[in-house]
PDB file of C-alpha atoms in Angstrom:
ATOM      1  CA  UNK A   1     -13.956  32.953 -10.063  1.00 61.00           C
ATOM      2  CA  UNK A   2     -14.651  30.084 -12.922  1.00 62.00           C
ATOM      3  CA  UNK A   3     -15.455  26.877 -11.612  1.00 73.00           C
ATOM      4  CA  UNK A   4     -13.395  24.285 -13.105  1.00 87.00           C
ATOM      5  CA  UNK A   5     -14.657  21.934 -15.873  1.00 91.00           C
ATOM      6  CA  UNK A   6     -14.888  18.651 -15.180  1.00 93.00           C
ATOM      7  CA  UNK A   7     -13.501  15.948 -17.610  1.00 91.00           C
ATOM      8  CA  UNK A   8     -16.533  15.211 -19.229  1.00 93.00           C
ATOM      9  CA  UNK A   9     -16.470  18.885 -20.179  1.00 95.00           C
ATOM     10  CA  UNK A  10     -12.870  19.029 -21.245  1.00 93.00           C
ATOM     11  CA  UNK A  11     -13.840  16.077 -23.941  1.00 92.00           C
ATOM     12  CA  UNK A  12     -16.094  17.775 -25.025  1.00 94.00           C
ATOM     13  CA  UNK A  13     -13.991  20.999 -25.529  1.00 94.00           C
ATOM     14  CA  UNK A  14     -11.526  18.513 -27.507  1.00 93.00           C
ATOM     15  CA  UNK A  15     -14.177  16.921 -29.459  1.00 93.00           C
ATOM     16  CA  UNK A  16     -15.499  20.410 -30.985  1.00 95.00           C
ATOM     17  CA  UNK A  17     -12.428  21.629 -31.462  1.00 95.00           C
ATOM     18  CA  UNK A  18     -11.399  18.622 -33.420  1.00 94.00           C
ATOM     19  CA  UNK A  19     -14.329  18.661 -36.088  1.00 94.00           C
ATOM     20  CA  UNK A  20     -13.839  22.463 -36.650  1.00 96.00           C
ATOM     21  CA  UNK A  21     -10.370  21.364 -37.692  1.00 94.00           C
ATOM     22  CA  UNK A  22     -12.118  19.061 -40.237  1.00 94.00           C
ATOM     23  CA  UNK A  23     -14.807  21.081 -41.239  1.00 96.00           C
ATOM     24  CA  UNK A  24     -12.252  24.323 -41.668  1.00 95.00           C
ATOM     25  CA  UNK A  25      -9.717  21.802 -43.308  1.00 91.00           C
ATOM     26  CA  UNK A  26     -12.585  20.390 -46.014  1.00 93.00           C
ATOM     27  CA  UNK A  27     -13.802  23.912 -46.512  1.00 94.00           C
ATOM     28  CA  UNK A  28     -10.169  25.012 -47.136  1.00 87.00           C
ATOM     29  CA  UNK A  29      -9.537  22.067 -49.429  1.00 85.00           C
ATOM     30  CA  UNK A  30     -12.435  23.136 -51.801  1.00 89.00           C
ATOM     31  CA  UNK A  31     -11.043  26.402 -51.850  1.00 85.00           C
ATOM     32  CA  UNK A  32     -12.443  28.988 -49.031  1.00 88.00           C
ATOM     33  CA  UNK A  33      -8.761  30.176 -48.364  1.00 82.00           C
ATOM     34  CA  UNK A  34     -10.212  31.932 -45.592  1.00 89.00           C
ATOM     35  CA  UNK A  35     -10.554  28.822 -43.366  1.00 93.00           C
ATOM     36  CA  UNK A  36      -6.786  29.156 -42.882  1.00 88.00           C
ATOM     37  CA  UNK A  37      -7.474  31.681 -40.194  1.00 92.00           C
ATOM     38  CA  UNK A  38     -10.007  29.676 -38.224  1.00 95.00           C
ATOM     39  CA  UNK A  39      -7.545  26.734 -38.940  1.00 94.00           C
ATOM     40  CA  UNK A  40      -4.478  28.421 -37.254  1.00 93.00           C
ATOM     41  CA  UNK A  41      -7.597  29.765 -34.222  1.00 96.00           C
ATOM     42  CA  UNK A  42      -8.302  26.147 -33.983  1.00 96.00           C
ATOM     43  CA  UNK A  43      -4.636  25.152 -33.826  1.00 95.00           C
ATOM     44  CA  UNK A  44      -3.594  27.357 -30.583  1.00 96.00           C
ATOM     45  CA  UNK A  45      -6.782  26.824 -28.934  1.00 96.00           C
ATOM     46  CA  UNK A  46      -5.437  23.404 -28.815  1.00 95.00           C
ATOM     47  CA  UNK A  47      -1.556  24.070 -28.195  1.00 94.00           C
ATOM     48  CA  UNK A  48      -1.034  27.514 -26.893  1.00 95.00           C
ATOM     49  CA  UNK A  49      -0.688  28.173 -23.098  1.00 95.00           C
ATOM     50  CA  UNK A  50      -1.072  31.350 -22.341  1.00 94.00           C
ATOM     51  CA  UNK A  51       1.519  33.285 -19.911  1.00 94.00           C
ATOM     52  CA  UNK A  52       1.763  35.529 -17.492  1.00 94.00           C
ATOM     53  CA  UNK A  53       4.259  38.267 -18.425  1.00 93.00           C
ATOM     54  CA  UNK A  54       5.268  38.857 -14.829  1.00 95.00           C
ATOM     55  CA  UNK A  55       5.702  35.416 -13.828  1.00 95.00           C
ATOM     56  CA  UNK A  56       6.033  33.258 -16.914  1.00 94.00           C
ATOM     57  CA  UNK A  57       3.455  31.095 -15.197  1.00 96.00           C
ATOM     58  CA  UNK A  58       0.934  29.565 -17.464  1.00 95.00           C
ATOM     59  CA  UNK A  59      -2.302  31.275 -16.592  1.00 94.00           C
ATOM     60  CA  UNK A  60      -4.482  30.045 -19.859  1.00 93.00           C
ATOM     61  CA  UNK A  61      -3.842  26.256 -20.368  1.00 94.00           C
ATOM     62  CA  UNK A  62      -3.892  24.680 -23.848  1.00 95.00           C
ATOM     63  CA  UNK A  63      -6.946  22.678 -24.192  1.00 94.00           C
ATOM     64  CA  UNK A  64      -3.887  19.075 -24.761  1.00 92.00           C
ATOM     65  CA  UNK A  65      -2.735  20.894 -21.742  1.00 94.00           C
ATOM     66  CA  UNK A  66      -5.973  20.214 -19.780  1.00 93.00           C
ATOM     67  CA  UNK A  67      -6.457  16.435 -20.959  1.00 92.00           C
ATOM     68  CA  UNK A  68      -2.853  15.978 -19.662  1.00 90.00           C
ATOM     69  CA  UNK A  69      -1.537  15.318 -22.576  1.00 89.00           C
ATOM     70  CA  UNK A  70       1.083  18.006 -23.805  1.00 87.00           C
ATOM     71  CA  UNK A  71       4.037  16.501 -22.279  1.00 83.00           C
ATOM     72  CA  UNK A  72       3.579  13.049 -23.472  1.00 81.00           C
ATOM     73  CA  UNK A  73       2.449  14.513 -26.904  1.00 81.00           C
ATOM     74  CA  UNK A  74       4.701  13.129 -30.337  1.00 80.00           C
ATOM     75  CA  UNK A  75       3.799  14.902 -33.397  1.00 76.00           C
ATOM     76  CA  UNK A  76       4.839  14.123 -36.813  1.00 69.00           C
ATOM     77  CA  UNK A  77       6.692  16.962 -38.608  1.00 68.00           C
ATOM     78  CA  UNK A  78       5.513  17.238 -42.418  1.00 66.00           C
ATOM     79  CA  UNK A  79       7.002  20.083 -43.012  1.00 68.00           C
ATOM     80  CA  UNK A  80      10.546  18.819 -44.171  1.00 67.00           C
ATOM     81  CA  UNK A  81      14.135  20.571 -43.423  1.00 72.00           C
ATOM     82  CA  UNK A  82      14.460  24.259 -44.435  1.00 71.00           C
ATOM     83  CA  UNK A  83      16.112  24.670 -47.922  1.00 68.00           C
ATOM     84  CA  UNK A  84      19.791  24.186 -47.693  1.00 73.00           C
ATOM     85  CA  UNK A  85      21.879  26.479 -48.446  1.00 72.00           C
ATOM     86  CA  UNK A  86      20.060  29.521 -48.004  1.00 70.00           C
ATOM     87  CA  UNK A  87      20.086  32.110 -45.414  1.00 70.00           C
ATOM     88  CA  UNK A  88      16.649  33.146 -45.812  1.00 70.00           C
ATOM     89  CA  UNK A  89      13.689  32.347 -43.880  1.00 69.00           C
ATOM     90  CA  UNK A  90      12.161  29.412 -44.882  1.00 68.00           C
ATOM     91  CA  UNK A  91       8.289  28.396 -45.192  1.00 69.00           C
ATOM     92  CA  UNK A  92       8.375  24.411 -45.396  1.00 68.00           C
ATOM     93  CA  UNK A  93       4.702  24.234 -44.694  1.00 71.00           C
ATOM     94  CA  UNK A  94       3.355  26.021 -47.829  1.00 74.00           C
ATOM     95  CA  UNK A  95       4.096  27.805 -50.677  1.00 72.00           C
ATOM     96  CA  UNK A  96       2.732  31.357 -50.479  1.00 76.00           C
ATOM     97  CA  UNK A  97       2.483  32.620 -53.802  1.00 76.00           C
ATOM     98  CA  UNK A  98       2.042  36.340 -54.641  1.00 77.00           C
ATOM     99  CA  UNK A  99      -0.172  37.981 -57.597  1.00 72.00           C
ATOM    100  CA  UNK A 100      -0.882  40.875 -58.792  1.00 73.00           C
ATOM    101  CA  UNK A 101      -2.502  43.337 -56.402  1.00 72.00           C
ATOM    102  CA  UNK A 102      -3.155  41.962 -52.837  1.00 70.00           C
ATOM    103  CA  UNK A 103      -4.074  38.226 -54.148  1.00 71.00           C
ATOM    104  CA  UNK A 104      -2.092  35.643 -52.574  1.00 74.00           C
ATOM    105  CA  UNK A 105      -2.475  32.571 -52.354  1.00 74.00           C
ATOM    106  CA  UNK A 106      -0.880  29.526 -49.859  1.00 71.00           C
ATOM    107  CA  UNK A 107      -0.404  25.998 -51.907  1.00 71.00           C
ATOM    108  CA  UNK A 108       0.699  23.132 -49.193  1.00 70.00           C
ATOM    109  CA  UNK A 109       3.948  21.092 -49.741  1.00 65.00           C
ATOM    110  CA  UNK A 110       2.303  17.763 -49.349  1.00 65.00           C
ATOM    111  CA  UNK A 111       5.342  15.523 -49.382  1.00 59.00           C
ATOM    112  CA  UNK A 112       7.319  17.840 -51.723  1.00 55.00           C
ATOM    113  CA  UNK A 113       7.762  20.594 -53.510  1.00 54.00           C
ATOM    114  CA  UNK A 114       5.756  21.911 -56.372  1.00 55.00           C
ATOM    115  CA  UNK A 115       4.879  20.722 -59.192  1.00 58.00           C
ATOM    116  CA  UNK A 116       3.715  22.995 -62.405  1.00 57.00           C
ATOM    117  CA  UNK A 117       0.346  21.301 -62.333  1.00 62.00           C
ATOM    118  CA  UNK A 118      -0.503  22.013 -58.544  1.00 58.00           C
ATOM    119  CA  UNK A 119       0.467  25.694 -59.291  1.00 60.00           C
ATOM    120  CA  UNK A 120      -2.177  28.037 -60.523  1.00 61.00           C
ATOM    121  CA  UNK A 121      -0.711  29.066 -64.540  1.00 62.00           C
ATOM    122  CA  UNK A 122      -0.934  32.795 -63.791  1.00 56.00           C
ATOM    123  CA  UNK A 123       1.326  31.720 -60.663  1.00 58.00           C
ATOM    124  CA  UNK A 124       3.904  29.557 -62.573  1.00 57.00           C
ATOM    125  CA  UNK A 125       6.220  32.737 -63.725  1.00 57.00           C
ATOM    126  CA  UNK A 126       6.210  33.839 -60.281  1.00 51.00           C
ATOM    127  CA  UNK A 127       8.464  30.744 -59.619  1.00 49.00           C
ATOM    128  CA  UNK A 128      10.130  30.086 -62.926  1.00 53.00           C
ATOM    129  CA  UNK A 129      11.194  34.007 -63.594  1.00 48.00           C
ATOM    130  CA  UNK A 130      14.314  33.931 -61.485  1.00 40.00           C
TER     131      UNK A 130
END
């Protein structure tokens, strides 16, 4: 059996987890795309409980979980309102854009959508062809 961590120990959890969101988030900013995958690792070691199949009970707490703070939690929502009109799935947190061959890349909304100058030029047809 694990011993449980004391609260000291829980910080602590929390604090790490919070600079490799920074760290990931600066190294993604200067363009190691990569970091999105630590990023996301990051994200659900804060927010996901994990669940029992059989019982639905939560059997792997979410580190806000732990600190008590899930339930109380407000977040703000960046990612804007799905476009209307469409019946498609929508992406409202980024803009994946796909090349040639296997290279894709994810461009984030920040406040709206797109300009030409925040989209790579070999990109730009991509979203002005249809």
């Amino acid at each position: 059996m694990v011993p449980k961590q004391t609260r000291s120990e829980i910080e602590q959890h929390l604090a790490d987890q919070l600079g490799f969101l920074s760290s990931s988030a600066q190294a993604f900013d200067e363009g190691h795309h990569a970091e999105a995958t630590r990023l996301s690792q990051t994200l659900r070691v804060l927010f996901h409980d994990g669940l029992s199949p059989e019982t639905g009970r939560i059997t792997s707490p979410s580190l806000l979980r732990q600190m008590g703070w899930i339930d109380d939690l407000e977040l703000l929502d960046s990612g804007g309102e799905p476009h209307p009109g469409s019946a498609l799935s929508s992406c409202t947190l980024v803009y994946v854009v796909l090349g040639p061959g296997s290279s894709t890349a994810y461009l984030p909304h920040l406040g709206g959508y797109p300009t030409p100058e925040s989209i790579p030029p070999e990109a730009w047809d991509l979203f002005t062809r249809y």
